[in-house]
């Protein structure tokens, strides 16, 4: 089938089979929660995802999937238009892919993808319980990565388990992909593309409040390096404070953010958002001594891009903004800051309406929740962009209800996880078709 084709939607799952699948998900849910807790216990910060990936490898292999574990090819990533900058902090953890092959390839193939990397938890004493000791309270599982997105990573496996529990399996190839670097570059998902994994659709159960992502923004990470003149504070006027200068540069970048937001009417999927473009100062470091005027400062920033906005044009605009302001600043005019791109340089995407894959998910969601599927736009990065832009297939980003994602006391609604897992199993049954296991 052509990757750009829009065939008629597969026939919905009949009511008897639907009931069996829902019951099978419920029967396996205690085991699913236990596996999710085990995965959350792995503190898979950037560069430390190896134990989580080992767990995923074992879990896939135990299920009889054809296994592939591989590292990222930095040269191939750098040569691809969707590749992000590879900084020294870039993870060297492997990508893990398990593939189900049917006896008789009759249905449509599918990628089930998720990431195991998580963002830092911040001060542990701000959490109600330790961030990597998952606790369940009032039906919510707490822990860093519980929502974003280890509950979804587990659901990728357990939706297939539910089909096995009723003696069935997908009648099409299914690739289960566990990636890293989603929180920093998106290079892990891109590496699966470069490795040659393809399918007729992709489903990624990110924590999207039981809705489907219609569009999302691109992202650029960058660092502004500012140099000052160090002197003792007693002669502070003779020096130049790099931290003060960095704050002035931040003000100029706020102007760029305002300018881009003023263009939102040119972008129909984001025109109703109050503030679609966000420039975030995520980290500042600088100086060496409280009684010395600091000679250096680094500002780590992130700014979003409209879908369709060329990332190279955006990167030039960031550099031009910093340099233009510097020419107008008495000190920086002779000491211009340096802009370094050190992570995400990715473009956004739009999920066009009308695909057979979306129609199948609409039916599956209705069967699992009894409600119509809603869609929305998100202002964060999603690995779905790889499948949408480069695989050129429907990339369905749809997952459970979460709270405090990237914040303190991150948690995921377990009842929602069960509903989403059921919807995923119904989607696989409809999209891929079923055969006897």
Tab-separated table of C-alpha atoms in Angstrom, residues 20-291:
chain	number	residue	atom	x	y	z
A	20	UNK	CA	-13.630	-9.975	25.070
A	21	UNK	CA	-10.814	-7.486	24.459
A	22	UNK	CA	-12.032	-5.090	27.153
A	23	UNK	CA	-12.251	-7.962	29.638
A	24	UNK	CA	-8.793	-9.205	28.651
A	25	UNK	CA	-7.286	-5.758	29.288
A	26	UNK	CA	-8.967	-5.650	32.698
A	27	UNK	CA	-7.748	-9.161	33.551
A	28	UNK	CA	-4.145	-8.181	32.815
A	29	UNK	CA	-4.228	-4.721	34.314
A	30	UNK	CA	-2.785	-5.602	37.719
A	31	UNK	CA	0.247	-7.069	35.954
A	32	UNK	CA	0.420	-3.978	33.724
A	33	UNK	CA	0.473	-1.662	36.742
A	34	UNK	CA	3.244	-3.733	38.338
A	35	UNK	CA	5.338	-3.556	35.153
A	36	UNK	CA	4.778	0.199	34.899
A	37	UNK	CA	5.965	0.637	38.491
A	38	UNK	CA	9.071	-1.409	37.727
A	39	UNK	CA	9.788	0.824	34.737
A	40	UNK	CA	9.264	4.038	36.744
A	41	UNK	CA	11.743	2.735	39.336
A	42	UNK	CA	14.452	2.912	36.667
A	43	UNK	CA	15.849	6.481	36.978
A	44	UNK	CA	16.209	6.854	33.218
A	45	UNK	CA	17.575	10.391	33.069
A	46	UNK	CA	19.400	11.466	29.947
A	47	UNK	CA	22.351	9.154	29.399
A	48	UNK	CA	21.145	6.800	32.160
A	49	UNK	CA	18.434	4.926	30.257
A	50	UNK	CA	20.362	1.644	29.872
A	51	UNK	CA	18.598	-0.252	32.681
A	52	UNK	CA	15.172	0.822	31.443
A	53	UNK	CA	16.067	-0.305	27.937
A	54	UNK	CA	17.357	-3.615	29.308
A	55	UNK	CA	13.976	-4.106	30.970
A	56	UNK	CA	12.170	-3.321	27.729
A	57	UNK	CA	14.420	-5.693	25.770
A	58	UNK	CA	13.698	-8.544	28.176
A	59	UNK	CA	9.961	-7.848	28.181
A	60	UNK	CA	9.778	-7.874	24.387
A	61	UNK	CA	11.930	-10.951	24.031
A	62	UNK	CA	9.801	-12.837	26.591
A	63	UNK	CA	6.797	-12.090	24.382
A	64	UNK	CA	8.458	-13.746	21.419
A	65	UNK	CA	9.074	-10.582	19.402
A	66	UNK	CA	11.948	-10.463	16.921
A	67	UNK	CA	14.546	-8.334	18.677
A	68	UNK	CA	16.812	-5.540	17.480
A	69	UNK	CA	18.968	-3.431	19.791
A	70	UNK	CA	21.148	-0.763	18.193
A	71	UNK	CA	22.952	2.489	18.873
A	72	UNK	CA	22.499	5.817	17.156
A	73	UNK	CA	24.513	6.588	14.058
A	74	UNK	CA	25.646	10.161	14.683
A	75	UNK	CA	26.783	10.737	11.113
A	76	UNK	CA	23.480	9.532	9.660
A	77	UNK	CA	21.519	11.693	12.089
A	78	UNK	CA	23.616	14.766	11.293
A	79	UNK	CA	23.075	14.225	7.567
A	80	UNK	CA	19.285	13.943	7.868
A	81	UNK	CA	17.092	17.087	7.742
A	82	UNK	CA	15.237	15.886	10.838
A	83	UNK	CA	18.359	15.371	12.926
A	84	UNK	CA	19.055	17.498	15.990
A	85	UNK	CA	22.383	18.742	17.275
A	86	UNK	CA	24.426	16.102	19.107
A	87	UNK	CA	25.956	17.677	22.200
A	88	UNK	CA	28.391	15.920	24.571
A	89	UNK	CA	25.428	15.175	26.856
A	90	UNK	CA	23.668	13.174	24.130
A	91	UNK	CA	22.630	9.724	25.353
A	92	UNK	CA	24.513	6.636	24.189
A	93	UNK	CA	21.793	4.260	25.406
A	94	UNK	CA	20.534	1.839	22.755
A	95	UNK	CA	17.247	1.851	20.876
A	96	UNK	CA	15.171	-1.302	21.339
A	97	UNK	CA	12.700	-2.587	18.742
A	98	UNK	CA	10.654	-5.763	18.972
A	99	UNK	CA	8.769	-6.934	15.881
A	100	UNK	CA	5.713	-9.147	15.658
A	101	UNK	CA	5.396	-11.010	12.359
A	102	UNK	CA	2.049	-12.674	11.579
A	103	UNK	CA	1.709	-16.056	9.947
A	104	UNK	CA	-0.378	-14.465	7.189
A	105	UNK	CA	0.168	-10.767	6.422
A	106	UNK	CA	-3.418	-9.662	5.785
A	107	UNK	CA	-3.834	-6.441	7.757
A	108	UNK	CA	-2.132	-3.091	7.916
A	109	UNK	CA	1.216	-2.708	9.615
A	110	UNK	CA	1.729	-0.557	12.694
A	111	UNK	CA	4.432	1.132	14.770
A	112	UNK	CA	3.796	1.342	18.525
A	113	UNK	CA	6.392	3.753	19.861
A	114	UNK	CA	7.339	5.235	23.211
A	115	UNK	CA	10.274	6.806	25.023
A	116	UNK	CA	11.793	5.781	28.344
A	117	UNK	CA	13.939	8.873	28.959
A	118	UNK	CA	12.682	11.309	31.592
A	119	UNK	CA	13.482	14.865	32.633
A	120	UNK	CA	15.240	15.573	35.965
A	121	UNK	CA	12.902	15.474	38.976
A	122	UNK	CA	14.196	18.625	40.662
A	123	UNK	CA	14.558	18.772	44.469
A	124	UNK	CA	13.395	15.447	45.909
A	125	UNK	CA	12.168	17.126	49.101
A	126	UNK	CA	9.496	18.941	47.076
A	127	UNK	CA	7.876	15.595	46.170
A	128	UNK	CA	5.279	13.958	48.408
A	129	UNK	CA	7.142	10.670	47.847
A	130	UNK	CA	10.527	9.938	46.243
A	131	UNK	CA	10.320	10.590	42.481
A	132	UNK	CA	11.686	7.164	41.513
A	133	UNK	CA	9.730	5.222	44.143
A	134	UNK	CA	6.331	5.054	42.448
A	135	UNK	CA	3.405	5.270	44.837
A	136	UNK	CA	-0.297	4.808	44.112
A	137	UNK	CA	-2.695	7.181	45.850
A	138	UNK	CA	-6.372	7.643	45.027
A	139	UNK	CA	-6.032	5.821	41.728
A	140	UNK	CA	-3.012	7.821	40.535
A	141	UNK	CA	0.524	6.497	40.134
A	142	UNK	CA	3.092	9.093	41.212
A	143	UNK	CA	6.687	9.208	40.030
A	144	UNK	CA	8.915	10.874	37.487
A	145	UNK	CA	8.050	9.467	34.084
A	146	UNK	CA	4.847	7.758	35.254
A	147	UNK	CA	2.783	9.846	32.834
A	148	UNK	CA	5.504	10.985	30.435
A	149	UNK	CA	5.537	8.340	29.242
A	150	UNK	CA	6.226	5.039	30.950
A	151	UNK	CA	2.549	4.205	31.389
A	152	UNK	CA	2.252	4.507	27.608
A	153	UNK	CA	5.409	2.464	27.003
A	154	UNK	CA	3.894	-0.327	29.089
A	155	UNK	CA	0.571	0.001	27.258
A	156	UNK	CA	2.363	-0.695	23.973
A	157	UNK	CA	3.124	-4.177	25.291
A	158	UNK	CA	-0.004	-4.880	27.274
A	159	UNK	CA	-2.439	-3.983	24.495
A	160	UNK	CA	-0.841	-6.847	22.546
A	161	UNK	CA	-0.932	-9.058	25.649
A	162	UNK	CA	-4.699	-8.551	25.842
A	163	UNK	CA	-5.079	-9.948	22.340
A	164	UNK	CA	-2.883	-12.915	23.252
A	165	UNK	CA	-5.069	-13.521	26.300
A	166	UNK	CA	-8.028	-14.249	24.034
A	167	UNK	CA	-5.920	-16.405	21.743
A	168	UNK	CA	-5.409	-13.809	19.022
A	169	UNK	CA	-2.565	-11.773	17.536
A	170	UNK	CA	-2.239	-9.019	14.903
A	171	UNK	CA	-2.565	-10.219	11.307
A	172	UNK	CA	0.063	-7.657	10.250
A	173	UNK	CA	3.586	-6.635	11.169
A	174	UNK	CA	3.811	-4.582	14.370
A	175	UNK	CA	7.026	-2.838	15.434
A	176	UNK	CA	7.214	-1.974	19.144
A	177	UNK	CA	9.834	0.776	19.502
A	178	UNK	CA	11.376	1.915	22.794
A	179	UNK	CA	13.501	5.002	22.227
A	180	UNK	CA	15.553	7.579	24.129
A	181	UNK	CA	16.392	11.261	23.542
A	182	UNK	CA	12.724	12.239	23.138
A	183	UNK	CA	13.140	14.876	25.847
A	184	UNK	CA	16.291	16.373	24.311
A	185	UNK	CA	16.641	15.913	20.544
A	186	UNK	CA	14.124	13.470	19.069
A	187	UNK	CA	17.091	11.606	17.584
A	188	UNK	CA	16.057	8.254	19.039
A	189	UNK	CA	12.818	8.134	17.074
A	190	UNK	CA	14.638	9.428	14.001
A	191	UNK	CA	17.118	6.560	14.338
A	192	UNK	CA	14.305	4.018	13.984
A	193	UNK	CA	13.449	5.706	10.678
A	194	UNK	CA	17.079	5.620	9.598
A	195	UNK	CA	17.257	1.960	10.616
A	196	UNK	CA	14.515	1.281	8.076
A	197	UNK	CA	11.470	0.611	10.236
A	198	UNK	CA	8.278	1.505	8.382
A	199	UNK	CA	4.564	0.828	8.748
A	200	UNK	CA	1.187	2.023	7.485
A	201	UNK	CA	0.523	4.028	10.669
A	202	UNK	CA	2.120	4.885	14.011
A	203	UNK	CA	0.487	5.131	17.440
A	204	UNK	CA	2.318	6.836	20.315
A	205	UNK	CA	0.546	6.826	23.721
A	206	UNK	CA	1.924	10.073	25.148
A	207	UNK	CA	-0.103	11.572	28.049
A	208	UNK	CA	-2.613	13.526	25.959
A	209	UNK	CA	-5.678	13.415	28.253
A	210	UNK	CA	-7.432	10.780	26.122
A	211	UNK	CA	-7.380	13.082	23.095
A	212	UNK	CA	-5.695	12.962	19.699
A	213	UNK	CA	-3.009	15.492	18.809
A	214	UNK	CA	-3.958	17.362	15.632
A	215	UNK	CA	-0.780	19.432	15.420
A	216	UNK	CA	2.286	20.258	17.457
A	217	UNK	CA	5.100	22.757	17.421
A	218	UNK	CA	8.703	22.366	16.445
A	219	UNK	CA	11.407	23.060	19.011
A	220	UNK	CA	14.871	24.634	19.046
A	221	UNK	CA	17.246	24.375	22.006
A	222	UNK	CA	20.118	26.818	22.255
A	223	UNK	CA	22.650	28.296	24.652
A	224	UNK	CA	23.744	31.925	24.730
A	225	UNK	CA	27.300	32.247	26.052
A	226	UNK	CA	28.129	35.684	27.413
A	227	UNK	CA	31.577	36.878	28.519
A	228	UNK	CA	32.176	39.729	30.958
A	229	UNK	CA	35.123	41.366	32.705
A	230	UNK	CA	35.912	40.027	36.166
A	231	UNK	CA	36.990	42.444	38.899
A	232	UNK	CA	36.658	42.659	42.665
A	233	UNK	CA	33.311	44.081	43.737
A	234	UNK	CA	35.073	47.071	45.352
A	235	UNK	CA	35.776	48.310	41.804
A	236	UNK	CA	32.654	46.894	40.227
A	237	UNK	CA	32.240	49.826	37.858
A	238	UNK	CA	35.483	48.911	36.102
A	239	UNK	CA	34.213	45.439	35.217
A	240	UNK	CA	31.350	44.045	33.181
A	241	UNK	CA	28.853	41.657	34.748
A	242	UNK	CA	28.203	38.747	32.370
A	243	UNK	CA	25.066	37.699	34.257
A	244	UNK	CA	23.568	41.190	33.999
A	245	UNK	CA	24.419	41.225	30.292
A	246	UNK	CA	22.783	37.818	29.844
A	247	UNK	CA	19.535	39.162	31.309
A	248	UNK	CA	19.593	41.966	28.765
A	249	UNK	CA	19.954	39.393	25.971
A	250	UNK	CA	17.015	37.465	27.422
A	251	UNK	CA	14.952	40.641	27.087
A	252	UNK	CA	15.832	40.835	23.392
A	253	UNK	CA	14.789	37.207	22.889
A	254	UNK	CA	11.474	37.998	24.561
A	255	UNK	CA	11.002	40.487	21.734
A	256	UNK	CA	11.560	37.712	19.181
A	257	UNK	CA	9.011	35.563	21.018
A	258	UNK	CA	6.492	38.412	20.895
A	259	UNK	CA	7.110	38.927	17.186
A	260	UNK	CA	6.548	35.253	16.372
A	261	UNK	CA	3.370	35.138	18.442
A	262	UNK	CA	2.055	38.105	16.464
A	263	UNK	CA	2.188	35.879	13.370
A	264	UNK	CA	-0.191	33.226	14.726
A	265	UNK	CA	-3.037	34.180	12.384
A	266	UNK	CA	-0.903	32.832	9.531
A	267	UNK	CA	-0.990	29.367	11.129
A	268	UNK	CA	-4.557	28.020	11.166
A	269	UNK	CA	-3.952	25.145	13.571
A	270	UNK	CA	-2.522	27.439	16.249
A	271	UNK	CA	-4.332	30.700	15.593
A	272	UNK	CA	-6.779	30.124	18.473
A	273	UNK	CA	-4.000	29.558	20.999
A	274	UNK	CA	-3.439	32.552	23.278
A	275	UNK	CA	0.351	32.184	23.198
A	276	UNK	CA	1.460	29.462	20.770
A	277	UNK	CA	5.163	30.321	20.748
A	278	UNK	CA	6.938	29.954	24.080
A	279	UNK	CA	10.518	30.982	24.799
A	280	UNK	CA	11.640	29.293	27.992
A	281	UNK	CA	14.774	30.122	29.954
A	282	UNK	CA	15.323	26.671	31.400
A	283	UNK	CA	18.702	27.033	33.047
A	284	UNK	CA	21.202	29.772	33.880
A	285	UNK	CA	24.738	29.239	35.098
A	286	UNK	CA	27.523	31.716	35.559
A	287	UNK	CA	30.124	33.331	37.749
A	288	UNK	CA	32.646	31.852	40.138
A	289	UNK	CA	32.488	33.867	43.374
A	290	UNK	CA	29.947	36.024	45.198
A	291	UNK	CA	32.484	38.824	45.644
